[in-house]
Each structure stands twice: as structure tokens, then as C-alpha cells.
Coordinates of C-alpha atoms in Angstrom, one line a residue:
Chain F
X1 CA 166.0 92.4 101.0
X2 CA 164.4 91.3 104.0
X3 CA 163.6 87.8 101.8
X4 CA 167.5 87.3 101.8
X5 CA 168.4 84.5 103.5
X6 CA 171.5 84.3 105.8
X7 CA 174.5 80.9 106.1
X8 CA 172.2 80.5 109.3
X9 CA 168.7 80.0 107.5
X10 CA 169.1 78.1 104.0
X11 CA 165.9 79.0 101.9
X12 CA 164.1 75.6 102.3
X13 CA 163.0 73.6 99.6
X14 CA 159.5 73.3 100.4
X15 CA 157.0 75.6 99.5
X16 CA 154.8 75.5 102.5
X17 CA 155.3 74.5 106.0
X18 CA 153.6 71.3 107.0
X19 CA 150.3 71.7 109.1
X20 CA 150.4 70.0 112.8
X21 CA 148.0 69.3 114.8
X22 CA 147.7 72.5 116.8
X23 CA 148.3 74.8 112.9
X24 CA 145.0 73.2 111.6
X25 CA 142.1 74.9 113.3
X26 CA 139.4 72.7 114.2
X27 CA 137.0 76.2 112.9
X28 CA 136.9 77.4 109.6
X29 CA 139.8 75.2 107.8
X30 CA 138.7 77.2 104.9
X31 CA 140.8 80.2 105.9
X32 CA 143.9 78.2 106.6
X33 CA 146.8 79.0 104.8
X34 CA 150.8 77.2 104.8
X35 CA 152.3 78.4 101.9
X36 CA 155.6 80.2 103.0
X37 CA 154.5 83.2 100.1
X38 CA 151.7 84.1 102.0
X39 CA 152.9 83.9 106.0
X40 CA 156.1 85.9 104.8
X41 CA 154.1 88.3 103.4
X42 CA 152.1 89.2 106.2
X43 CA 154.7 89.3 108.4
X44 CA 156.2 91.5 106.6
X45 CA 153.7 94.4 106.5
X46 CA 154.3 94.1 110.4
X47 CA 156.3 95.3 112.7
X48 CA 154.6 94.4 116.1
X49 CA 153.6 90.5 117.5
X50 CA 152.6 89.4 120.5
X51 CA 154.5 87.4 122.4
X52 CA 153.2 84.3 124.2
X53 CA 154.4 82.3 127.1
X54 CA 153.9 80.9 130.0
X55 CA 155.0 82.0 133.5
X56 CA 154.2 80.2 136.5
X57 CA 151.7 78.0 135.1
X58 CA 149.8 81.3 133.7
X59 CA 149.5 82.7 130.0
X60 CA 151.2 86.3 129.6
X61 CA 150.7 88.1 125.8
X62 CA 152.7 90.9 125.7
X63 CA 153.8 93.5 122.6
X64 CA 157.0 93.5 121.0
X65 CA 158.6 94.5 117.8
X66 CA 159.8 91.4 115.0
X67 CA 161.8 91.5 112.4
X68 CA 162.2 88.2 109.5
X69 CA 165.7 87.5 108.3
X70 CA 164.5 84.1 105.8
X71 CA 162.8 81.7 107.8
X72 CA 164.0 83.6 111.3
X73 CA 162.0 85.3 113.1
X74 CA 163.9 88.0 115.9
X75 CA 162.0 89.6 118.0
X76 CA 162.8 92.6 120.7
X77 CA 163.3 90.6 124.0
X78 CA 162.7 95.0 126.0
X79 CA 158.8 93.4 127.1
X80 CA 159.3 94.4 130.2
X81 CA 159.4 90.5 131.2
X82 CA 162.4 89.0 133.2
X83 CA 161.1 85.4 132.9
X84 CA 161.6 86.0 129.1
X85 CA 164.7 87.3 129.3
X86 CA 166.3 84.7 132.0
X87 CA 164.3 81.6 130.1
X88 CA 165.8 82.7 126.8
X89 CA 169.4 82.8 127.8
X90 CA 170.2 79.1 128.1
X91 CA 168.7 76.5 126.8
X92 CA 166.3 74.7 126.1
X93 CA 164.8 78.2 125.4
X94 CA 161.4 79.3 126.5
X95 CA 158.3 78.0 124.6
X96 CA 156.9 80.7 122.6
X97 CA 153.5 82.1 120.3
X98 CA 153.6 84.7 118.1
X99 CA 150.7 86.0 116.3
X100 CA 150.9 88.7 114.0
X101 CA 147.4 90.4 112.9
X102 CA 146.3 92.8 110.3
X103 CA 143.0 93.8 109.6
X104 CA 141.9 95.2 106.4
X105 CA 138.5 95.5 106.7
X106 CA 134.9 95.2 108.4
X107 CA 131.9 94.0 107.6
X108 CA 128.8 94.3 108.0
X109 CA 125.8 91.5 107.5
X110 CA 122.0 91.7 108.0
X111 CA 122.7 89.6 111.0
X112 CA 124.1 90.7 113.9
X113 CA 125.5 87.2 114.3
X114 CA 127.3 87.1 110.0
X115 CA 128.8 90.3 111.7
X116 CA 133.3 89.8 110.9
X117 CA 136.1 90.9 109.6
X118 CA 138.2 90.8 106.6
X119 CA 142.3 90.0 108.4
X120 CA 145.4 88.3 107.8
X121 CA 147.0 86.6 110.6
X122 CA 149.7 84.6 111.1
X123 CA 150.7 82.3 114.2
X124 CA 154.2 80.4 114.9
X125 CA 154.6 78.2 117.7
X126 CA 158.5 77.7 118.1
X127 CA 161.0 78.2 121.3
X128 CA 163.0 81.8 121.6
X129 CA 166.4 81.3 122.2
X130 CA 168.6 84.4 123.2
X131 CA 170.8 86.1 120.2
X132 CA 174.2 86.0 122.2
X133 CA 176.7 86.2 118.9
X134 CA 177.8 90.1 118.3
X135 CA 177.0 89.5 113.8
X136 CA 173.4 87.9 114.7
X137 CA 173.0 90.7 117.0
X138 CA 173.9 93.5 114.5
X139 CA 171.7 91.6 111.9
X140 CA 168.9 91.2 114.0
X141 CA 168.9 95.2 115.1
X142 CA 169.0 96.3 111.8
X143 CA 166.0 93.7 110.9
X144 CA 164.4 95.0 113.6
X145 CA 164.5 98.7 112.4
X146 CA 163.8 98.0 109.1
X147 CA 161.3 96.6 110.0
X148 CA 159.5 99.5 111.0
X149 CA 161.0 101.5 108.0
X150 CA 162.5 99.5 105.3
X151 CA 165.5 101.3 104.3
X152 CA 166.7 103.2 108.0
X153 CA 169.1 100.7 109.8
X154 CA 171.5 102.3 106.9
X155 CA 170.8 105.6 107.8
X156 CA 170.9 106.1 111.3
X157 CA 174.3 105.4 113.4
X158 CA 174.8 101.7 114.0
X159 CA 175.1 100.1 117.4
X160 CA 178.1 100.3 119.2
X161 CA 179.2 97.6 121.3
X162 CA 177.3 98.7 124.9
X163 CA 174.5 99.1 123.0
X164 CA 174.5 95.6 121.0
X165 CA 175.0 94.0 124.6
X166 CA 172.4 96.1 126.3
X167 CA 169.8 94.9 123.3
X168 CA 168.0 91.9 124.3
X169 CA 166.6 89.7 121.2
X170 CA 165.8 86.2 120.7
X171 CA 165.3 84.0 117.7
X172 CA 162.5 82.6 116.8
X173 CA 162.8 79.9 113.8
X174 CA 159.6 79.8 111.4
X175 CA 158.4 76.0 111.2
X176 CA 155.4 75.4 113.0
X177 CA 153.5 77.7 111.1
X178 CA 149.7 78.7 110.2
X179 CA 148.5 82.3 108.2
X180 CA 144.4 82.2 108.4
X181 CA 143.1 84.9 106.2
X182 CA 139.5 86.4 105.5
X183 CA 138.7 88.0 102.4
X184 CA 135.2 89.2 100.9
X185 CA 131.5 90.5 101.7
X186 CA 128.9 89.2 104.5
X187 CA 127.8 85.8 104.2
X188 CA 124.1 86.4 105.0
X189 CA 121.1 84.0 105.1
X190 CA 119.7 84.0 102.1
X191 CA 116.1 85.2 104.5
X192 CA 117.7 88.2 105.4
X193 CA 118.7 89.1 102.1
X194 CA 115.8 91.7 101.6
X195 CA 116.1 93.4 105.2
X196 CA 116.2 97.1 105.0
X197 CA 119.9 97.2 106.4
X198 CA 123.0 98.3 104.5
X199 CA 125.8 95.3 104.2
X200 CA 129.0 95.9 103.1
X201 CA 132.5 96.1 103.8
X202 CA 134.2 99.3 105.1
X203 CA 138.1 99.1 104.7
X204 CA 140.6 99.5 107.1
X205 CA 144.3 100.4 107.1
X206 CA 147.7 101.8 109.1
X207 CA 147.8 105.3 107.6
X208 CA 151.1 107.1 108.4
X209 CA 150.7 111.2 109.2
X210 CA 153.6 114.1 108.2
X211 CA 156.9 113.0 109.7
X212 CA 157.0 115.3 112.8
X213 CA 160.8 116.6 113.5
X214 CA 162.0 116.0 116.7
X215 CA 162.8 119.0 119.0
X216 CA 166.3 119.3 118.7
X217 CA 166.2 118.3 115.2
X218 CA 169.7 120.6 113.2
X219 CA 167.9 123.3 110.7
X220 CA 168.2 121.5 107.0
X221 CA 167.6 118.0 107.6
X222 CA 164.7 117.1 105.7
X223 CA 162.5 114.0 106.2
X224 CA 163.8 111.1 104.2
X225 CA 162.7 109.8 101.1
X226 CA 162.3 106.2 102.3
X227 CA 159.4 107.4 104.7
X228 CA 157.2 109.1 101.6
X229 CA 157.1 104.8 100.7
X230 CA 155.0 104.1 104.3
Chain B
X1 CA 127.0 103.7 126.0
X2 CA 130.2 101.3 126.6
X3 CA 130.7 102.5 130.1
X4 CA 127.1 101.8 131.4
X5 CA 127.2 99.2 134.6
X6 CA 125.1 96.4 134.1
X7 CA 124.1 94.8 137.4
X8 CA 126.3 92.2 137.5
X9 CA 128.9 94.3 137.0
X10 CA 128.5 97.5 139.0
X11 CA 130.7 100.8 138.7
X12 CA 133.4 99.6 141.3
X13 CA 134.6 102.8 143.9
X14 CA 138.4 102.2 142.9
X15 CA 139.4 104.7 140.2
X16 CA 142.6 103.0 139.5
X17 CA 143.4 98.8 139.3
X18 CA 145.5 96.9 141.7
X19 CA 148.9 96.6 141.1
X20 CA 150.1 93.2 140.6
X21 CA 153.3 90.9 140.7
X22 CA 152.3 89.9 137.3
X23 CA 150.7 93.4 136.3
X24 CA 154.1 95.6 137.1
X25 CA 156.8 95.2 134.2
X26 CA 160.7 95.0 135.4
X27 CA 161.2 97.1 132.8
X28 CA 160.0 101.4 131.7
X29 CA 157.8 101.4 134.6
X30 CA 157.0 104.7 134.3
X31 CA 155.2 103.6 131.2
X32 CA 153.5 102.1 133.2
X33 CA 149.6 103.0 134.3
X34 CA 146.8 101.4 136.2
X35 CA 143.9 104.2 136.3
X36 CA 140.1 102.8 134.9
X37 CA 140.4 106.4 132.9
X38 CA 143.0 105.1 130.9
X39 CA 142.7 101.2 130.3
X40 CA 139.3 101.5 129.2
X41 CA 140.0 104.9 126.4
X42 CA 142.5 102.1 125.5
X43 CA 140.5 99.5 124.7
X44 CA 137.0 101.2 123.5
X45 CA 139.3 102.2 120.9
X46 CA 139.8 99.1 119.4
X47 CA 137.9 95.6 119.6
X48 CA 141.0 93.6 118.3
X49 CA 142.7 91.5 120.9
X50 CA 145.1 88.4 121.6
X51 CA 144.2 86.1 123.3
X52 CA 146.5 83.9 125.7
X53 CA 146.1 80.6 127.0
X54 CA 147.7 77.5 127.6
X55 CA 147.2 74.0 125.8
X56 CA 149.1 71.0 126.3
X57 CA 151.8 73.6 128.7
X58 CA 152.5 75.8 125.3
X59 CA 151.3 79.1 124.7
X60 CA 148.6 79.9 122.7
X61 CA 148.3 83.2 121.0
X62 CA 145.1 84.1 119.2
X63 CA 143.3 87.2 117.7
X64 CA 139.6 87.7 118.2
X65 CA 137.2 90.4 118.7
X66 CA 136.1 91.3 122.1
X67 CA 133.4 94.1 123.3
X68 CA 133.6 96.1 126.9
X69 CA 130.7 96.5 129.6
X70 CA 132.1 98.0 132.4
X71 CA 134.3 96.2 134.1
X72 CA 133.7 93.0 131.6
X73 CA 135.2 92.1 128.8
X74 CA 133.6 89.7 126.0
X75 CA 135.3 87.4 123.8
X76 CA 134.1 86.0 121.1
X77 CA 135.3 82.2 121.3
X78 CA 135.2 80.9 117.9
X79 CA 138.7 81.7 117.5
X80 CA 139.3 78.0 116.0
X81 CA 140.3 76.4 119.3
X82 CA 138.8 73.4 120.8
X83 CA 140.4 73.8 124.2
X84 CA 139.7 77.1 124.6
X85 CA 136.1 76.6 123.8
X86 CA 135.9 73.2 126.1
X87 CA 137.7 74.5 128.6
X88 CA 135.7 77.9 129.0
X89 CA 132.0 75.8 129.7
X90 CA 133.1 74.2 132.9
X91 CA 134.1 75.9 136.0
X92 CA 137.4 76.2 137.2
X93 CA 137.6 78.1 133.7
X94 CA 140.3 78.9 132.1
X95 CA 143.3 81.3 132.6
X96 CA 143.7 83.8 130.0
X97 CA 145.9 87.1 129.5
X98 CA 144.1 89.1 127.3
X99 CA 146.3 92.0 125.7
X100 CA 145.4 95.4 123.3
X101 CA 147.7 97.5 121.1
X102 CA 147.6 100.9 119.7
X103 CA 150.5 101.9 117.5
X104 CA 150.7 106.2 117.3
X105 CA 154.3 106.7 116.2
X106 CA 157.3 104.9 114.7
X107 CA 159.8 106.6 116.5
X108 CA 163.0 107.0 114.7
X109 CA 166.7 108.1 116.8
X110 CA 169.9 109.2 115.0
X111 CA 171.1 105.9 116.9
X112 CA 169.5 102.5 115.5
X113 CA 169.3 101.8 119.5
X114 CA 167.0 103.9 120.2
X115 CA 164.3 103.6 117.9
X116 CA 160.7 102.8 119.2
X117 CA 157.4 102.6 119.0
X118 CA 154.5 105.4 120.4
X119 CA 151.9 102.9 121.5
X120 CA 149.4 102.4 124.4
X121 CA 148.5 99.1 125.5
X122 CA 146.3 96.9 128.2
X123 CA 147.1 93.4 129.4
X124 CA 144.8 91.5 131.5
X125 CA 145.2 88.4 133.5
X126 CA 142.1 86.4 134.9
X127 CA 139.9 83.3 134.0
X128 CA 137.9 83.5 131.2
X129 CA 134.0 81.7 131.5
X130 CA 131.8 80.5 129.1
X131 CA 128.9 83.1 128.6
X132 CA 125.7 80.9 128.9
X133 CA 122.9 82.7 130.2
X134 CA 120.6 83.9 127.1
X135 CA 120.4 87.4 128.1
X136 CA 124.0 88.0 128.9
X137 CA 124.6 86.6 125.7
X138 CA 122.5 88.6 124.0
X139 CA 124.4 91.7 125.7
X140 CA 127.9 90.0 125.0
X141 CA 127.0 90.1 120.8
X142 CA 125.3 93.6 121.1
X143 CA 128.7 95.4 122.9
X144 CA 130.8 93.2 120.3
X145 CA 129.2 94.7 117.3
X146 CA 129.2 97.5 118.9
X147 CA 132.6 97.4 119.8
X148 CA 133.4 97.4 115.5
X149 CA 130.7 100.0 114.5
X150 CA 129.2 101.9 117.4
X151 CA 125.4 101.9 117.0
X152 CA 125.4 98.8 114.4
X153 CA 123.9 96.2 116.5
X154 CA 120.6 98.9 116.7
X155 CA 121.2 98.9 112.7
X156 CA 121.0 94.8 112.2
X157 CA 118.9 91.7 112.2
X158 CA 119.0 90.5 115.9
X159 CA 120.7 86.9 117.0
X160 CA 117.8 84.4 117.2
X161 CA 117.8 81.6 119.7
X162 CA 119.5 79.5 117.9
X163 CA 122.1 82.1 116.7
X164 CA 122.9 82.8 120.0
X165 CA 122.9 79.1 120.9
X166 CA 125.8 78.9 118.0
X167 CA 127.7 81.7 119.5
X168 CA 130.5 81.2 121.3
X169 CA 131.4 84.3 123.8
X170 CA 133.8 84.4 126.8
X171 CA 133.7 86.9 130.0
X172 CA 136.7 87.9 131.5
X173 CA 136.5 90.6 134.7
X174 CA 139.1 93.7 134.2
X175 CA 140.3 92.7 137.6
X176 CA 144.2 92.4 136.8
X177 CA 144.9 95.0 134.5
X178 CA 147.8 97.7 133.2
X179 CA 148.3 99.5 130.8
X180 CA 151.4 100.4 129.4
X181 CA 152.1 104.6 127.2
X182 CA 155.0 105.4 125.3
X183 CA 154.7 108.8 123.6
X184 CA 156.4 111.5 122.9
X185 CA 159.5 111.9 120.5
X186 CA 163.1 109.8 119.8
X187 CA 165.8 109.9 123.3
X188 CA 168.8 110.3 121.6
X189 CA 172.0 110.3 123.4
X190 CA 173.1 114.1 123.7
X191 CA 176.8 112.9 121.8
X192 CA 174.2 112.0 119.1
X193 CA 172.5 115.4 118.2
X194 CA 174.6 116.9 115.6
X195 CA 174.6 113.5 113.5
X196 CA 173.1 114.1 110.2
X197 CA 170.0 111.1 110.3
X198 CA 166.4 113.0 110.3
X199 CA 165.3 112.3 113.9
X200 CA 161.4 112.2 115.1
X201 CA 158.0 110.2 114.7
X202 CA 156.0 108.8 111.9
X203 CA 152.3 109.2 113.2
X204 CA 150.4 106.0 112.4
X205 CA 146.4 105.5 112.8
X206 CA 143.8 103.4 111.4
X207 CA 142.1 104.7 108.1
X208 CA 138.8 103.7 107.0
X209 CA 138.4 103.4 103.5
X210 CA 134.7 104.0 102.0
X211 CA 131.8 101.2 102.4
X212 CA 132.5 98.7 99.7
X213 CA 128.0 97.9 99.8
X214 CA 128.0 93.8 99.2
X215 CA 127.2 92.8 95.5
X216 CA 123.6 92.0 96.6
X217 CA 122.0 94.6 98.3
X218 CA 118.9 96.3 97.4
X219 CA 118.9 99.7 95.3
X220 CA 118.0 102.1 97.3
X221 CA 119.7 101.4 100.7
X222 CA 122.6 104.2 101.5
X223 CA 126.0 103.6 103.5
X224 CA 124.4 104.7 107.5
X225 CA 125.1 107.6 109.1
X226 CA 127.1 106.5 111.6
X227 CA 129.6 105.4 109.2
X228 CA 131.1 108.4 108.6
X229 CA 131.6 108.6 112.7
X230 CA 134.4 106.1 112.3

């Protein structure tokens, strides 16, 4: 559902994003990935990104929600930053860097030096522009909600025109994009293999608890089935 | 243990960080926190931060490991970015923004508009400088390892002089710092309370799986007790 291409974002022909100077890492190049399948899968598994922009010459990094529709990321702009909201309103838009990271495991080596994490991350460079059209804004808001809980936008009251007008969303094309992936066990030096320290990986993943109904939830409204899919 | 002040970072007298122009949000001010206790607790619960800096005038955001000792954050500099490593090597250092975010719950309102997250985040603005002294580098590396798995640095082979020389770590003082915290249930509009949509919070937290021993782990080395504390 999230992979549906919209008229504004036709599905591209190339299977991979073109690497650029700033998407080729200077270290751990073997961990870099540019194929859309890997990038989309990493993005689709999350809903919180870290949005970076420049304010008065200095970097700012704020967490915010995102949703993906085809080759477009929609970012919730109510991050508490006036410059972000203002700058995205007019051309030429706001240069941003958006990063999404999942931690999959703690990698414990025999040596302190070789400790590491298993992780998957995506970094997107580009220009954010505020979404102003009501139709695109509505689709974007649905994408933001469904990114957190797939299926939820259809099971809630749609935004009113007034609410849409109060919703700050910026769009960012997926064009200059890279992923980094580390998997597997520790890479201990051969001479350390006999040391008496435990070595291996502790898996990590987000876990969802039992849904807690709102205090004012009317009797008889059960938790929806799609929450069990999380 | 992580709260031990080092000679370089004496414990400050003030209980809170001084708010500045860039640590006072323009929205959701009621969620802002400046007390050290809240900030330290959020930092100490994590080990991955998103590090932002400016390269050729554009923002860059990369995930990396951090460790806290008193009022200093140590960041692992092997993020695959040449400019980060180079800029941190000499004065005046590199302006950075470091953000740590924990998601605690998915907040489902009756209206799409009022969907939200429960979260805790910390944003640090400052100047990163490379750590060069061997003693501080060793403490920093221990802090990075212990941030991920408390107690682990004492149960692994310490870094050799050669490994220390190959470890890129930058330090960042905790001075211009703020936290944001959202807790509680959905804030639905009164007129929406009768709508037939489930409303409430789905708790989220990282979950750790059973440790997976390295394929070459010698027989008889059991997973250490501190892993059970995770």
C-alpha cells in the first residue's frame, strides 16, 4: 500500500539510486547499499526520522514523523522550529538531510575495540518544500498516520479543512539516497579468539506492549485487529 | 557509574541547563525540559545518537555511538565522514547538533489530526573536538562500550596503543542542552469523544533477544550475567 506510486511520483525505471560524492562513505564502503528495495524496506519499517537542516550557519537535528509514498518522503513539520516551517514555504526550499536508523543487534567482541552494532540506516539528502495543495496534504497526512500504524488512517476521523490548514508537512524527493547495513557476528582479531571473554550478538528490536485504551474510551470499542499486526 | 565526574568535568552546581534561543522550541513549549536529571536519564538509556554537522553548506545527519561521562558526551567518529574527522582534529572544532530519541508509545486519537507519539528526546548544540590524549581516549572508549552494555568494558580485552590511535572519538560538552518529553493519552477534541474509533496508546520499547554466541566461541564460555540486565 505504501509503495503505490502517485501521479506526481511515477515509479522510476532504475533499480538503484545513483551514488554521489556525498552518498559514498569514506569508511565501511562495503556496508553501503543503493538499491531501492533495500532503501524502501528500511524506510517502511520505521516512522521516526532525524531531520537535519542549517540555521544561522549551525546544524540542527530534530526527530519527527515521516511517511513514504513512492519516491517521496513526507515529513511532519511541527518540530518546534520556526526556520524549518518558514523556509519550506517558498522556493528554493530548505536543504535537509533525513536519516532513519534501526538497531538490530549489539555486537560484543573479545576486544573492546571491535565492539559494534548491527544496524540498517538510510540517509537522504535533498530539498524540503512545504506541501500546500489540499489533496496532496490529505494524502501526506494519511501516509504519516499509516506509517506508524498501517491501516489506521481509514479507521479514524479524516482531517477537516481547518485541521489540514494547520498541518505543516514538507515533501522530500528520494533521489540522493544511500543505505548502510551491518549484519553478522563480531570480527575479532585471530589472536584474540582464545581469550576467555564471551563473544556474540544480542538481538534488539522494538517491542509493542498491550494497547492501553484512552481513559474516556466508550465501552464496547475493542482494540482493532490491525494493532495485533504491529 | 556513568555519572561519575572526571577531573575534566566537575559536577556543575546548577540543577538545570540554561535555556538559550535555540533550545527554546517555538511549539509545544510545555514539553521542554532543562533539568540535568531528565537530560541525563534520557541520554543514559540510549547509545545511538544522530549527529548533525554542516558540510559544504549543507546539513549531514549520521547515526553513531555515544557515551556519557559527567557533563561530556563522547561520540564515535568513525561515521564514514572525512570532514567530521578532519574538522574535529584542530581548533576551533566542528559545530554539531546531537540528538537522542526514545519512542515510548504510539498515540492513537479518534481523529487522524491528533495522532502522536509518546517520546523523550535530548538535543545538544555545541562544538565537537577530537580526543587525542591517550588517557582520555581510553576512558572514552570504555564509556562507549559501557553505554551499550553496562559492565562490558571490564569484561573484554582493553584497547592496545595501536587500537587507541586508530579510534576516532570526539568530545562534546553538555552545555546548550534541552529535552522534550510527551507522555499520556490522546488529546481528542471533545466533539470527537463519541466517535466509534478505538483510541489509546500502544506502548513501545526496545526488546533484547537471547544472546547468540559467536560461531567461533570456545566451549564453556557462558553468556555473562550482565547481559541479563539489558
